[in-house]
Short mmCIF file of C-alpha atoms in Angstrom, two decimals:
data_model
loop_
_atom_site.label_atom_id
_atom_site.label_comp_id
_atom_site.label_asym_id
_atom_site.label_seq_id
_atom_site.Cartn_x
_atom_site.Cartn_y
_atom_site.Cartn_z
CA UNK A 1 162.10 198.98 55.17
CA UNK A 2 160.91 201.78 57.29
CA UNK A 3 158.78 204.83 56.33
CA UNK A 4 161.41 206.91 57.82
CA UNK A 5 164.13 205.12 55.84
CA UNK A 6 162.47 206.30 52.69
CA UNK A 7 162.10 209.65 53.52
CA UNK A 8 165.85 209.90 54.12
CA UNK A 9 166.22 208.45 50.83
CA UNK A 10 164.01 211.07 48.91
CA UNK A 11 166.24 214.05 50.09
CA UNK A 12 169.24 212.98 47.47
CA UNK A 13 166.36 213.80 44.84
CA UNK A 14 165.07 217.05 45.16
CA UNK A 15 164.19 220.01 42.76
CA UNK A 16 167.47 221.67 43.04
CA UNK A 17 169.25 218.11 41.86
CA UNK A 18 166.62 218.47 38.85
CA UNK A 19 168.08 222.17 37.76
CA UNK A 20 171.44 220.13 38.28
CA UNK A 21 171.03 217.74 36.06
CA UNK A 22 169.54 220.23 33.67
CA UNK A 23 172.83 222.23 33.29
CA UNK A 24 174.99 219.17 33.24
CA UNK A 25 173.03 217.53 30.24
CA UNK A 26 172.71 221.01 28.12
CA UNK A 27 175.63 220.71 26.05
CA UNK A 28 174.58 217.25 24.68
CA UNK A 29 170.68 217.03 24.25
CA UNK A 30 168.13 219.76 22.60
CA UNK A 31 164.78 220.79 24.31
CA UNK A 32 161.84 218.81 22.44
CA UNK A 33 158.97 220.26 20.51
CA UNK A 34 155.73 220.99 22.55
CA UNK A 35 152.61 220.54 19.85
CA UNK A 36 149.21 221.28 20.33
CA UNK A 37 146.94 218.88 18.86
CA UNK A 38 143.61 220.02 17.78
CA UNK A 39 142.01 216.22 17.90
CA UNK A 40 142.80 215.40 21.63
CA UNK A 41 141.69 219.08 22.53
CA UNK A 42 138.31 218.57 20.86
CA UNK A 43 137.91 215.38 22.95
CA UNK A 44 139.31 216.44 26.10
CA UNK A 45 137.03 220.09 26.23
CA UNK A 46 140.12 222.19 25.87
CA UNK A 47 143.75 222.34 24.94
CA UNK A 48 145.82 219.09 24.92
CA UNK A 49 149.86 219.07 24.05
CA UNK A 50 151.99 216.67 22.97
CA UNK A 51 155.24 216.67 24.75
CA UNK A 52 157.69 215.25 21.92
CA UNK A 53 160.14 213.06 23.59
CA UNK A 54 160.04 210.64 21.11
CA UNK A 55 162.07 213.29 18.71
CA UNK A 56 165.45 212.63 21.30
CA UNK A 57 168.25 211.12 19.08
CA UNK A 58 167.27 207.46 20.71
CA UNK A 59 163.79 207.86 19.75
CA UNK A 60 162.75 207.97 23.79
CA UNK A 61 163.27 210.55 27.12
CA UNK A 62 165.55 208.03 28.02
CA UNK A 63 168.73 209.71 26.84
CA UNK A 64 168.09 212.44 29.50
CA UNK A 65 168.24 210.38 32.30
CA UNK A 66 170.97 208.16 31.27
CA UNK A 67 173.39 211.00 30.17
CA UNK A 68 172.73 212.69 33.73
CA UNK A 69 173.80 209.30 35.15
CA UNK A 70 177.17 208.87 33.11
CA UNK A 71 178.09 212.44 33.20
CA UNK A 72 177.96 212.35 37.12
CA UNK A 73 180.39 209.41 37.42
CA UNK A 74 183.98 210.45 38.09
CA UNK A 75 186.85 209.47 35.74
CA UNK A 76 188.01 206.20 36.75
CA UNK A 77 184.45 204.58 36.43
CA UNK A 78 183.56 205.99 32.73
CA UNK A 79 186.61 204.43 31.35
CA UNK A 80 186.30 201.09 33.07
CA UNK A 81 182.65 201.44 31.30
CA UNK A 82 179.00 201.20 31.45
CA UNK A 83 176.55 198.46 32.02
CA UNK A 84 172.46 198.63 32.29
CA UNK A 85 169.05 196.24 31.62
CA UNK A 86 166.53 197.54 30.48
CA UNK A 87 163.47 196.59 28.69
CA UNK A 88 165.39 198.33 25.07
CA UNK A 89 164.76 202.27 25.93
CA UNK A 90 166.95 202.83 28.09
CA UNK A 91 169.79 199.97 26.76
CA UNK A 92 169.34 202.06 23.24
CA UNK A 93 170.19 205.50 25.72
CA UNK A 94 173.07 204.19 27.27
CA UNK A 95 174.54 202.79 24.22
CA UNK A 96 174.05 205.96 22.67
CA UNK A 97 175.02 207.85 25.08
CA UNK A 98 178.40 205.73 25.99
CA UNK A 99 179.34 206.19 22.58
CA UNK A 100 179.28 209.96 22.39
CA UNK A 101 181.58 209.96 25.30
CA UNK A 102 183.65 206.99 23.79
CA UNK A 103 183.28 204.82 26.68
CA UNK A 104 182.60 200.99 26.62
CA UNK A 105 179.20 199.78 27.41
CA UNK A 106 177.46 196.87 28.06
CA UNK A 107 173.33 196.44 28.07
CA UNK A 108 171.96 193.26 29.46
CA UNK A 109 168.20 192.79 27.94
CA UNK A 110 165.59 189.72 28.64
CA UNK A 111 164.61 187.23 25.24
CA UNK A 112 160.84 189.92 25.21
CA UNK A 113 162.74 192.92 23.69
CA UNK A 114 161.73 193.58 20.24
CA UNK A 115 164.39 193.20 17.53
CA UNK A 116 164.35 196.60 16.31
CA UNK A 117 165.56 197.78 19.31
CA UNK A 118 168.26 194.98 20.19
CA UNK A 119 169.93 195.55 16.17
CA UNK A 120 169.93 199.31 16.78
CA UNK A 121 171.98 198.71 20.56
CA UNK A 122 174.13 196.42 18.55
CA UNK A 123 174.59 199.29 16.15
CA UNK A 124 175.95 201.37 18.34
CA UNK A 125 178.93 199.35 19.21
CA UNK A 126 177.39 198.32 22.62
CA UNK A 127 178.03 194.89 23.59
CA UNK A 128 174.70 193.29 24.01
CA UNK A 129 173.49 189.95 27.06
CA UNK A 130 170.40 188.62 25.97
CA UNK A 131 168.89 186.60 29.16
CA UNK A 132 166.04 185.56 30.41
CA UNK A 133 162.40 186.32 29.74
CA UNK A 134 162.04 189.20 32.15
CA UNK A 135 163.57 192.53 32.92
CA UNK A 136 164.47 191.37 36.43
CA UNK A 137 166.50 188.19 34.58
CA UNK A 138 168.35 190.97 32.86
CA UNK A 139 169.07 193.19 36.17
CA UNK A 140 170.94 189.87 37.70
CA UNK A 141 173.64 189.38 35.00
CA UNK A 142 173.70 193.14 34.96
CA UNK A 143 174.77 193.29 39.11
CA UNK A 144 177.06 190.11 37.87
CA UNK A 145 178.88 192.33 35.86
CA UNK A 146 179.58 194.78 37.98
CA UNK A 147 181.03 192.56 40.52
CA UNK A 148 183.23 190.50 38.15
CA UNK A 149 184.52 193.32 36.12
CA UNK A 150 183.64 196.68 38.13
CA UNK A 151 181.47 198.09 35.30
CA UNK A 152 179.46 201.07 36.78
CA UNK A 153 175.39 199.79 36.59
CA UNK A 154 173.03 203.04 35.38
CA UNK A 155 170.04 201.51 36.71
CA UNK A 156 166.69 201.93 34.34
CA UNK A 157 164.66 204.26 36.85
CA UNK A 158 165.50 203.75 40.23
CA UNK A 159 168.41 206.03 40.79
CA UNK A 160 168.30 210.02 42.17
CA UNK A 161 170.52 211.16 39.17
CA UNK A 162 167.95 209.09 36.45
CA UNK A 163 164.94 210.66 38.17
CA UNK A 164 166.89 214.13 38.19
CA UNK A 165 167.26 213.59 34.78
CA UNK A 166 164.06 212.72 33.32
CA UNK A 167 163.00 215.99 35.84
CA UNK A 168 164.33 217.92 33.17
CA UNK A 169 161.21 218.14 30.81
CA UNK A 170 159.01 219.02 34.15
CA UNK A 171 161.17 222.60 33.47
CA UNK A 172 160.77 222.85 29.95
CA UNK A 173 157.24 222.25 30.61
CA UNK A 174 156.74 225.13 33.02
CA UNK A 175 158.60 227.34 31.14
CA UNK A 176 156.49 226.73 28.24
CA UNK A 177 152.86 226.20 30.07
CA UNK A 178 153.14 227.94 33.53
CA UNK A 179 149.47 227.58 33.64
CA UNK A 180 149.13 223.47 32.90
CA UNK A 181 146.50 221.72 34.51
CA UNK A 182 147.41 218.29 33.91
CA UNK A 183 150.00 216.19 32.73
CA UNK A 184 149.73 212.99 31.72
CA UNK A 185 152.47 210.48 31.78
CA UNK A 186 153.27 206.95 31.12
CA UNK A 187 154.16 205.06 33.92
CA UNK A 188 156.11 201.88 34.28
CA UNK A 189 159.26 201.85 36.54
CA UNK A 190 158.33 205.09 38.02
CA UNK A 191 161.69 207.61 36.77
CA UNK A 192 159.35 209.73 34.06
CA UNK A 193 156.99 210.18 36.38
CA UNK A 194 158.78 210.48 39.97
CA UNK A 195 161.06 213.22 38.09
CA UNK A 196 158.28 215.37 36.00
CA UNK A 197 155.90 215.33 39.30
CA UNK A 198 159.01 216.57 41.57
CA UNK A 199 159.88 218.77 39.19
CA UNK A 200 155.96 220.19 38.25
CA UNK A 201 154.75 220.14 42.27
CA UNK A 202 157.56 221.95 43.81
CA UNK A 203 156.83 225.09 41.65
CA UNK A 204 153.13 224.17 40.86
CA UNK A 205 151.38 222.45 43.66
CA UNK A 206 147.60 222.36 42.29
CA UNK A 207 149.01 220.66 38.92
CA UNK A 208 147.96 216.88 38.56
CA UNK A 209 150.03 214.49 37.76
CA UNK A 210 148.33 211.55 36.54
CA UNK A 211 150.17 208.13 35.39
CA UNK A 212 148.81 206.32 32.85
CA UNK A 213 149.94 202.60 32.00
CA UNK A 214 148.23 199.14 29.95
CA UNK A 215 145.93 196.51 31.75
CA UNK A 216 148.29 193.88 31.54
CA UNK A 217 151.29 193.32 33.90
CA UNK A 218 150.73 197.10 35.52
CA UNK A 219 153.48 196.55 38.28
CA UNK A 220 153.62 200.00 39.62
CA UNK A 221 149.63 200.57 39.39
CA UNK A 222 149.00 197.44 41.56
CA UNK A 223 152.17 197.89 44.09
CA UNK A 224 150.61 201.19 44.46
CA UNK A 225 147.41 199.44 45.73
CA UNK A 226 149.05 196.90 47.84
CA UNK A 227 151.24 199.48 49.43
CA UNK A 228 154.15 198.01 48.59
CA UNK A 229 156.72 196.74 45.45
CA UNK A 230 155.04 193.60 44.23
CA UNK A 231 156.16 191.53 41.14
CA UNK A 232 154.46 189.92 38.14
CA UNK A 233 154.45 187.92 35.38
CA UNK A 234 154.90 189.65 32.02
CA UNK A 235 152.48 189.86 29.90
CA UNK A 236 152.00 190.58 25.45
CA UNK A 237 151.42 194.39 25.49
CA UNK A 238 151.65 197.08 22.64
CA UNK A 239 153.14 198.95 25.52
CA UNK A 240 156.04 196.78 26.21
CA UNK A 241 158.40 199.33 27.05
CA UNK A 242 155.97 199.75 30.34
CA UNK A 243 156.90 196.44 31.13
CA UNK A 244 159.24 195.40 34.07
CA UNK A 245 159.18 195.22 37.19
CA UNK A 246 160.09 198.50 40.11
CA UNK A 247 162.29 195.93 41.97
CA UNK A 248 161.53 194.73 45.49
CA UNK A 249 163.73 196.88 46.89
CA UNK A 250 162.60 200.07 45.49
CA UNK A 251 164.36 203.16 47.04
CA UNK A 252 163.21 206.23 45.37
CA UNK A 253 160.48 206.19 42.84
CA UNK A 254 157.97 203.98 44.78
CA UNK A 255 157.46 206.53 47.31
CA UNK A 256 157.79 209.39 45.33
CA UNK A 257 155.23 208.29 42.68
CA UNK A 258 153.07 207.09 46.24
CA UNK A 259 153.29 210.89 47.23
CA UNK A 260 153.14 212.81 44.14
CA UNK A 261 150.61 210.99 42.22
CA UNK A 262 147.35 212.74 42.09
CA UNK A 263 145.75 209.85 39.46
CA UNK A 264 146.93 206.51 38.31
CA UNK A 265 144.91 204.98 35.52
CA UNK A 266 145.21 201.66 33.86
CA UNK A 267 144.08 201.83 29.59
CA UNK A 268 143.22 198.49 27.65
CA UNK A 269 144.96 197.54 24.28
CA UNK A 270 142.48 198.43 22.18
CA UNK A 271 142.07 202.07 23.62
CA UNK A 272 146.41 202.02 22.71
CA UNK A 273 145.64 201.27 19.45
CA UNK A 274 143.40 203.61 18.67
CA UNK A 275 145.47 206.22 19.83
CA UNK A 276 148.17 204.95 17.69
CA UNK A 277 146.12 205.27 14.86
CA UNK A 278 144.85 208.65 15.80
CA UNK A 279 148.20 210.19 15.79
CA UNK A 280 149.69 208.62 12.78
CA UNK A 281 146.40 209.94 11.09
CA UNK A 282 146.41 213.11 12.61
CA UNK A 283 149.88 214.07 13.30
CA UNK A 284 151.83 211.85 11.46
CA UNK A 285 153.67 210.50 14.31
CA UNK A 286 154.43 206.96 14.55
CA UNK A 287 155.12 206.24 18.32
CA UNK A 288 155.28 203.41 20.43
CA UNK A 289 152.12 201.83 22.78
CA UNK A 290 153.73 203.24 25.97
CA UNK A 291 153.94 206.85 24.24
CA UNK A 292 150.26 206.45 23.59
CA UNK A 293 148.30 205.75 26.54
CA UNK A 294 147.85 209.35 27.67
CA UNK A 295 145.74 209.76 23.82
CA UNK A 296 144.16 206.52 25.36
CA UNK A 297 142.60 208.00 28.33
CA UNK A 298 141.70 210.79 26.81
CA UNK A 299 139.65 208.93 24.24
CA UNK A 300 138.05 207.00 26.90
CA UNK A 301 136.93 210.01 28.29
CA UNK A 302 138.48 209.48 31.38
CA UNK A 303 140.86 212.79 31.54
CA UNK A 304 138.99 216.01 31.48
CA UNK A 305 140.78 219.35 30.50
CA UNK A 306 139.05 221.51 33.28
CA UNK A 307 139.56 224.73 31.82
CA UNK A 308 143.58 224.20 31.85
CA UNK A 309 146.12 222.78 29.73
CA UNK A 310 146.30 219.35 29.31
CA UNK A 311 150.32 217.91 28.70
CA UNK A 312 150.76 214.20 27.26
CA UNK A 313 154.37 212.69 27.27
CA UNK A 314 155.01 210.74 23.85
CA UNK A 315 157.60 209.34 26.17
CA UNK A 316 159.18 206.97 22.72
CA UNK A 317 158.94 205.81 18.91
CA UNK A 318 161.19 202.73 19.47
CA UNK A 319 158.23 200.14 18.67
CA UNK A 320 158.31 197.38 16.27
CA UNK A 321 157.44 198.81 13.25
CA UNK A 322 155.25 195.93 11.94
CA UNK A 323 153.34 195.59 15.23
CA UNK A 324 152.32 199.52 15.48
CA UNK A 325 151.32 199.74 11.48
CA UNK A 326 149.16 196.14 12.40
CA UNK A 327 147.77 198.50 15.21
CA UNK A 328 146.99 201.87 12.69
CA UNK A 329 144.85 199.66 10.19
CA UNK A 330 143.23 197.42 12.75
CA UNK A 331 141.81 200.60 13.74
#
């Protein structure tokens, strides 16, 4: 795949698809809570927000990307019905999401999800594929699917209306923090991040945007380095939700998180769950290890607030409940 090739390919994603999706989505999700937190700011030399994603009616950002997805398909594909694979965020979004509209969905998940989240997609009337012990086992019966029975795939990340989507709390954030120095955002298959930085650098070019994922099984981190996609082996992670690969084929968020990135930074398990501790003590928030490795680099001192804002996305709360209160006293 050429350099040119992806350049082409980032034009169907650009700001104005971002405002888009932001209009389209309006009637069905609410604008989450931006908190200051007085611990993180003392650590990080000056003020640090929590962006509250993890308050969205799935417990994740997911739901903005995914309804931005369904809403954009025309008639004939919604009631023929939904299918996805996911590593449980965005499975719970869709099935959420498909039932709101009262259209039939399917979510195809690998053996490593956690059970809270495949009982909740179950819940919501979704019909659920387990397969497999990776996300990219799940994607195959997924594109299986759609051939044999012409479901419509909403693909976890790699998509211009997901990205458009998940763009959406870029706005809320400059509407709310014109001045932010730095936001800090989990990153996995890249749609968080390729959306908030498109969203943040097109009206705020000195902003950085700096992606923050676990030590284990970082596939975007090290495809960064190598230049290109790469895959790998999943690993045990508090963070699972970051697991997954960004598919060999990547169209859209590979280069964009390649261009917009200003900082990509990998945090160890133990730095997680200390940050999962500190904002169950502090701010009685129980999230999930993805949602807290932006605390995690800020307690390793590695992120600086500058003398500007500092944003952190608690991008989910859909952990296993056992595992995270294991985490809180450990610490």
């Amino acid at each position: 795949m050429t350099h040119s090739h992806f350049t082409a390919q980032q034009t169907r994603v650009n700001p104005g698809a971002i405002w888009k999706a932001r209009k389209r989505i309006a009637p069905f999700l609410t604008r989450t809570p931006l908190i200051q937190s007085p611990v993180l700011s003392e650590k990080a030399g000056g003020p640090v927000y929590l962006k509250a994603e993890h308050l969205q009616p799935v417990g994740s950002f997911k739901l903005r990307g995914a309804a931005n997805k369904i809403l954009s398909l025309d008639g004939e594909h919604r009631k023929r019905g939904v299918a996805t694979f996911s590593t449980g965020n965005h499975g719970l979004a869709v099935a959420w999401f498909a039932r709101q509209l009262g259209i039939p969905a399917v979510i195809c998940l690998s053996a490593r999800v956690p059970r809270e989240k495949t009982d909740r997609i179950k819940a919501l009337g979704a019909d659920l594929i387990v397969c497999g012990e990776s996300q990219d086992e799940a994607e195959e019966r997924c594109l299986q699917l759609e051939k044999e029975e012409g479901l419509a795939v909403i693909p976890p990340f790699d998509d211009p209306e997901i990205i458009a989507g998940q763009g959406t709390i870029g706005l809320e954030l400059l509407e709310e923090l014109p001045d932010l120095g730095r936001v800090v955002i989990p990153l996995s298959g890249g749609g968080l991040f390729a959306g908030i930085a498109l969203a943040i650098k097109s009206n705020q070019p000195e902003a950085r945007l700096v992606g923050v994922t676990m030590e284990g099984s970082a596939v975007m981190y090290h495809s960064l380095r190598k230049g290109r996609p790469i895959t790998m082996e999943e690993q045990n992670t508090l963070a699972d939700s970051l697991l997954g690969g960004i598919g060999l084929d990547n169209r859209y968020t590979f280069p964009l998180v390649r261009k917009l990135a200003d900082e990509t930074l990998l945090v160890s398990e133990r730095g997680i769950s200390q940050s999962l501790s500190l904002l169950f003590r502090n701010h009685k928030m129980i999230v999930e290890g993805a949602a807290a490795t932006g605390a995690a680099a800020i307690l390793d001192g590695r992120i600086q607030a500058e003398g500007r804002p500092i944003v952190l996305i608690l991008s989910g709360c859909n952990a296993d409940a056992e595992e995270v209160l294991q985490a809180i006293n450990r610490s």
